PDB file of C-alpha atoms in Angstrom:
ATOM      1  CA  GLU A   1      35.520  76.612 148.537  1.00 81.00           C
ATOM      2  CA  ALA A   2      38.237  76.540 145.969  1.00 85.00           C
ATOM      3  CA  ALA A   3      40.474  74.741 148.457  1.00 87.00           C
ATOM      4  CA  ALA A   4      37.760  72.199 149.154  1.00 89.00           C
ATOM      5  CA  ALA A   5      37.256  71.688 145.460  1.00 89.00           C
ATOM      6  CA  GLU A   6      41.026  71.249 145.076  1.00 89.00           C
ATOM      7  CA  ARG A   7      41.083  68.722 147.889  1.00 89.00           C
ATOM      8  CA  GLU A   8      38.172  66.911 146.363  1.00 91.00           C
ATOM      9  CA  SER A   9      39.858  66.839 143.020  1.00 91.00           C
ATOM     10  CA  ALA A  10      43.101  65.640 144.649  1.00 92.00           C
ATOM     11  CA  ALA A  11      41.145  62.957 146.500  1.00 93.00           C
ATOM     12  CA  ALA A  12      39.441  61.981 143.247  1.00 93.00           C
ATOM     13  CA  ALA A  13      42.846  61.817 141.547  1.00 93.00           C
ATOM     14  CA  MET A  14      44.227  59.650 144.387  1.00 94.00           C
ATOM     15  CA  GLU A  15      41.194  57.450 144.199  1.00 93.00           C
ATOM     16  CA  ALA A  16      41.620  57.109 140.436  1.00 94.00           C
ATOM     17  CA  THR A  17      45.311  56.263 140.933  1.00 94.00           C
ATOM     18  CA  ALA A  18      44.398  53.682 143.592  1.00 95.00           C
ATOM     19  CA  ALA A  19      41.740  52.239 141.305  1.00 94.00           C
ATOM     20  CA  ALA A  20      44.291  52.107 138.474  1.00 94.00           C
ATOM     21  CA  ARG A  21      46.780  50.341 140.797  1.00 94.00           C
ATOM     22  CA  VAL A  22      44.109  47.861 141.911  1.00 96.00           C
ATOM     23  CA  ALA A  23      43.221  47.229 138.262  1.00 95.00           C
ATOM     24  CA  ALA A  24      46.914  46.769 137.397  1.00 95.00           C
ATOM     25  CA  ALA A  25      47.364  44.406 140.383  1.00 96.00           C
ATOM     26  CA  ALA A  26      44.291  42.435 139.331  1.00 96.00           C
ATOM     27  CA  LYS A  27      45.678  42.293 135.776  1.00 96.00           C
ATOM     28  CA  ARG A  28      49.041  41.041 137.117  1.00 95.00           C
ATOM     29  CA  GLU A  29      47.248  38.514 139.308  1.00 95.00           C
ATOM     30  CA  ARG A  30      45.337  37.221 136.274  1.00 95.00           C
ATOM     31  CA  ALA A  31      48.593  37.022 134.244  1.00 96.00           C
ATOM     32  CA  VAL A  32      50.262  35.155 137.144  1.00 96.00           C
ATOM     33  CA  ALA A  33      47.250  32.798 137.350  1.00 96.00           C
ATOM     34  CA  VAL A  34      47.487  32.179 133.588  1.00 96.00           C
ATOM     35  CA  ILE A  35      51.257  31.497 133.878  1.00 96.00           C
ATOM     36  CA  GLU A  36      50.657  29.244 136.900  1.00 96.00           C
ATOM     37  CA  ALA A  37      47.953  27.334 134.994  1.00 96.00           C
ATOM     38  CA  GLU A  38      50.350  26.989 132.033  1.00 96.00           C
ATOM     39  CA  LEU A  39      53.123  25.760 134.364  1.00 97.00           C
ATOM     40  CA  LYS A  40      50.746  23.321 136.027  1.00 97.00           C
ATOM     41  CA  LYS A  41      49.695  22.045 132.593  1.00 96.00           C
ATOM     42  CA  ARG A  42      53.368  21.620 131.603  1.00 96.00           C
ATOM     43  CA  GLU A  43      54.160  19.880 134.904  1.00 96.00           C
ATOM     44  CA  GLU A  44      51.270  17.483 134.339  1.00 96.00           C
ATOM     45  CA  GLY A  45      52.510  16.843 130.791  1.00 95.00           C
ATOM     46  CA  VAL A  46      56.044  16.145 132.035  1.00 96.00           C
ATOM     47  CA  ALA A  47      54.726  13.883 134.817  1.00 96.00           C
ATOM     48  CA  SER A  48      52.589  12.045 132.240  1.00 96.00           C
ATOM     49  CA  SER A  49      55.630  11.681 129.934  1.00 95.00           C
ATOM     50  CA  VAL A  50      57.707  10.395 132.857  1.00 96.00           C
ATOM     51  CA  ARG A  51      54.967   7.896 133.751  1.00 96.00           C
ATOM     52  CA  ARG A  52      54.759   6.742 130.113  1.00 96.00           C
ATOM     53  CA  ALA A  53      58.564   6.417 129.902  1.00 97.00           C
ATOM     54  CA  GLU A  54      58.621   4.472 133.183  1.00 96.00           C
ATOM     55  CA  ALA A  55      55.835   2.167 131.947  1.00 97.00           C
ATOM     56  CA  ALA A  56      57.718   1.655 128.664  1.00 97.00           C
ATOM     57  CA  ALA A  57      60.923   0.887 130.573  1.00 97.00           C
ATOM     58  CA  VAL A  58      59.068  -1.611 132.773  1.00 97.00           C
ATOM     59  CA  ALA A  59      57.523  -3.205 129.672  1.00 97.00           C
ATOM     60  CA  GLU A  60      60.955  -3.339 127.986  1.00 96.00           C
ATOM     61  CA  ARG A  61      62.512  -4.916 131.075  1.00 96.00           C
ATOM     62  CA  GLY A  62      59.671  -7.446 131.148  1.00 96.00           C
ATOM     63  CA  ALA A  63      60.143  -8.234 127.450  1.00 97.00           C
ATOM     64  CA  ALA A  64      63.916  -8.539 127.925  1.00 97.00           C
ATOM     65  CA  ALA A  65      63.397 -10.861 130.916  1.00 97.00           C
ATOM     66  CA  ALA A  66      60.916 -12.955 128.902  1.00 97.00           C
ATOM     67  CA  MET A  67      63.387 -13.161 126.003  1.00 97.00           C
ATOM     68  CA  ALA A  68      66.185 -14.117 128.373  1.00 97.00           C
ATOM     69  CA  ALA A  69      63.972 -16.806 129.921  1.00 97.00           C
ATOM     70  CA  GLU A  70      63.100 -18.059 126.427  1.00 97.00           C
ATOM     71  CA  LYS A  71      66.787 -18.158 125.440  1.00 97.00           C
ATOM     72  CA  GLU A  72      67.614 -19.958 128.687  1.00 97.00           C
ATOM     73  CA  LYS A  73      64.908 -22.547 127.957  1.00 98.00           C
ATOM     74  CA  GLU A  74      66.274 -22.922 124.420  1.00 97.00           C
ATOM     75  CA  LEU A  75      69.798 -23.431 125.776  1.00 97.00           C
ATOM     76  CA  GLU A  76      68.502 -25.951 128.305  1.00 97.00           C
ATOM     77  CA  LEU A  77      66.756 -27.874 125.516  1.00 98.00           C
ATOM     78  CA  ARG A  78      69.934 -27.797 123.404  1.00 97.00           C
ATOM     79  CA  GLU A  79      71.946 -29.048 126.377  1.00 97.00           C
ATOM     80  CA  GLN A  80      69.445 -31.855 126.926  1.00 97.00           C
ATOM     81  CA  GLU A  81      69.649 -32.732 123.217  1.00 97.00           C
ATOM     82  CA  ALA A  82      73.453 -32.746 123.391  1.00 98.00           C
ATOM     83  CA  ASP A  83      73.317 -34.967 126.497  1.00 97.00           C
ATOM     84  CA  LYS A  84      70.942 -37.345 124.706  1.00 98.00           C
ATOM     85  CA  ARG A  85      73.219 -37.464 121.632  1.00 97.00           C
ATOM     86  CA  GLU A  86      76.194 -38.105 123.897  1.00 97.00           C
ATOM     87  CA  LYS A  87      74.344 -40.947 125.634  1.00 97.00           C
ATOM     88  CA  ASP A  88      73.266 -42.367 122.264  1.00 97.00           C
ATOM     89  CA  CYS A  89      76.875 -42.219 121.035  1.00 97.00           C
ATOM     90  CA  ALA A  90      78.109 -43.893 124.207  1.00 97.00           C
ATOM     91  CA  ALA A  91      75.447 -46.595 123.814  1.00 97.00           C
ATOM     92  CA  ARG A  92      76.458 -47.114 120.153  1.00 97.00           C
ATOM     93  CA  GLU A  93      80.119 -47.300 121.135  1.00 97.00           C
ATOM     94  CA  ALA A  94      79.283 -49.844 123.847  1.00 97.00           C
ATOM     95  CA  LYS A  95      77.273 -51.855 121.302  1.00 97.00           C
ATOM     96  CA  MET A  96      80.143 -51.732 118.808  1.00 97.00           C
ATOM     97  CA  GLU A  97      82.591 -52.797 121.530  1.00 97.00           C
ATOM     98  CA  ASP A  98      80.225 -55.652 122.454  1.00 97.00           C
ATOM     99  CA  ILE A  99      80.054 -56.676 118.784  1.00 97.00           C
ATOM    100  CA  ALA A 100      83.869 -56.564 118.531  1.00 97.00           C
ATOM    101  CA  VAL A 101      84.161 -58.726 121.667  1.00 97.00           C
ATOM    102  CA  ARG A 102      81.649 -61.201 120.214  1.00 97.00           C
ATOM    103  CA  GLU A 103      83.546 -61.261 116.906  1.00 97.00           C
ATOM    104  CA  ARG A 104      86.811 -62.004 118.743  1.00 97.00           C
ATOM    105  CA  LEU A 105      85.037 -64.750 120.703  1.00 97.00           C
ATOM    106  CA  ALA A 106      83.616 -66.181 117.485  1.00 97.00           C
ATOM    107  CA  GLU A 107      87.081 -66.128 115.885  1.00 97.00           C
ATOM    108  CA  ALA A 108      88.576 -67.891 118.914  1.00 97.00           C
ATOM    109  CA  MET A 109      85.776 -70.489 118.825  1.00 97.00           C
ATOM    110  CA  GLU A 110      86.299 -70.971 115.084  1.00 97.00           C
ATOM    111  CA  LYS A 111      90.024 -71.602 115.654  1.00 97.00           C
ATOM    112  CA  GLU A 112      89.174 -74.043 118.428  1.00 97.00           C
ATOM    113  CA  LEU A 113      86.675 -75.818 116.170  1.00 97.00           C
ATOM    114  CA  GLN A 114      89.269 -76.017 113.387  1.00 97.00           C
ATOM    115  CA  ALA A 115      91.773 -77.508 115.845  1.00 97.00           C
ATOM    116  CA  ARG A 116      89.166 -80.051 116.967  1.00 96.00           C
ATOM    117  CA  ALA A 117      88.270 -80.849 113.358  1.00 97.00           C
ATOM    118  CA  GLN A 118      91.964 -81.493 112.637  1.00 96.00           C
ATOM    119  CA  GLU A 119      92.151 -83.616 115.781  1.00 96.00           C
ATOM    120  CA  LEU A 120      89.088 -85.582 114.642  1.00 96.00           C
ATOM    121  CA  ALA A 121      90.558 -85.977 111.144  1.00 96.00           C
ATOM    122  CA  SER A 122      93.791 -87.355 112.562  1.00 96.00           C
ATOM    123  CA  LEU A 123      91.777 -89.648 114.881  1.00 95.00           C
ATOM    124  CA  ALA A 124      89.742 -90.824 111.894  1.00 96.00           C
ATOM    125  CA  ALA A 125      92.958 -91.440 109.957  1.00 95.00           C
ATOM    126  CA  GLU A 126      94.309 -93.372 112.944  1.00 94.00           C
ATOM    127  CA  ALA A 127      91.058 -95.353 113.162  1.00 95.00           C
ATOM    128  CA  ASN A 128      91.319 -96.140 109.441  1.00 95.00           C
ATOM    129  CA  ALA A 129      94.912 -97.263 109.926  1.00 94.00           C
ATOM    130  CA  VAL A 130      93.824 -99.494 112.835  1.00 95.00           C
ATOM    131  CA  LYS A 131      90.994-100.917 110.654  1.00 95.00           C
ATOM    132  CA  ALA A 132      93.494-101.575 107.863  1.00 94.00           C
ATOM    133  CA  ASP A 133      95.843-103.244 110.389  1.00 93.00           C
ATOM    134  CA  ARG A 134      92.935-105.374 111.688  1.00 95.00           C
ATOM    135  CA  ALA A 135      91.945-106.358 108.170  1.00 94.00           C
ATOM    136  CA  ALA A 136      95.562-107.283 107.405  1.00 94.00           C
ATOM    137  CA  ALA A 137      95.777-109.287 110.664  1.00 95.00           C
ATOM    138  CA  GLU A 138      92.485-111.004 109.832  1.00 94.00           C
ATOM    139  CA  LYS A 139      93.810-111.816 106.358  1.00 95.00           C
ATOM    140  CA  LEU A 140      97.010-113.193 107.902  1.00 95.00           C
ATOM    141  CA  ARG A 141      94.922-115.303 110.334  1.00 95.00           C
ATOM    142  CA  GLU A 142      92.803-116.592 107.482  1.00 94.00           C
ATOM    143  CA  ASP A 143      95.951-117.318 105.468  1.00 93.00           C
ATOM    144  CA  ALA A 144      97.506-119.067 108.490  1.00 94.00           C
ATOM    145  CA  ALA A 145      94.315-121.073 109.070  1.00 94.00           C
ATOM    146  CA  ALA A 146      94.265-122.054 105.387  1.00 94.00           C
ATOM    147  CA  ALA A 147      97.951-123.007 105.540  1.00 94.00           C
ATOM    148  CA  HIS A 148      97.278-124.995 108.743  1.00 94.00           C
ATOM    149  CA  ALA A 149      94.344-126.788 107.085  1.00 93.00           C
ATOM    150  CA  ALA A 150      96.502-127.510 104.009  1.00 94.00           C
ATOM    151  CA  ALA A 151      99.297-128.825 106.235  1.00 94.00           C
ATOM    152  CA  ARG A 152      96.810-131.102 108.100  1.00 93.00           C
ATOM    153  CA  ALA A 153      95.424-132.379 104.850  1.00 93.00           C
ATOM    154  CA  ALA A 154      98.944-133.058 103.591  1.00 93.00           C
ATOM    155  CA  MET A 155      99.809-134.877 106.841  1.00 92.00           C
ATOM    156  CA  LYS A 156      96.589-136.945 106.634  1.00 92.00           C
ATOM    157  CA  GLU A 157      97.408-137.785 103.056  1.00 89.00           C
ATOM    158  CA  ALA A 158     100.953-138.754 103.990  1.00 91.00           C
ATOM    159  CA  GLU A 159      99.605-140.937 106.828  1.00 88.00           C
ATOM    160  CA  GLU A 160      97.153-142.615 104.497  1.00 88.00           C
ATOM    161  CA  MET A 161      99.888-143.225 101.961  1.00 88.00           C
ATOM    162  CA  GLN A 162     102.103-144.699 104.716  1.00 86.00           C
ATOM    163  CA  ALA A 163      99.281-146.909 105.845  1.00 85.00           C
ATOM    164  CA  LYS A 164      98.757-148.227 102.282  1.00 82.00           C
ATOM    165  CA  ALA A 165     102.419-148.864 101.831  1.00 71.00           C
TER     166      ALA A 165
END
């Protein structure tokens, strides 16, 4: 009976030890579950941070691309403006060249007109000289006619005087 009681007590002790081990294992399992939950939470946090960082990077790249596009547009506009100014300058230069050509033409025409005016003046002077010559010739003719008439009258008078004598 004592041996049976000893065995029973040993069995009870083993059972208690087993129960203690089971309790300790359950405790460890709970601790592991808590750690796993904590790790999972951290992993989710890291993944969320990574997603946020990726989204921010995408947004930054988008903003940078938009800025670059804006700058490119600005440059294009500036280039167009420069082209327009260049064309305007070229047009002005062409106009100024045209004006210079016209001025040279006008000067040449003025010289030609002056030469013609001189020519006309000398022609007028010549015409005046011819008029003066004509007037002188006419005067000479008149004088000659008067002298002729006087000579006729003198001859007639001489004839009449001869006839009387």
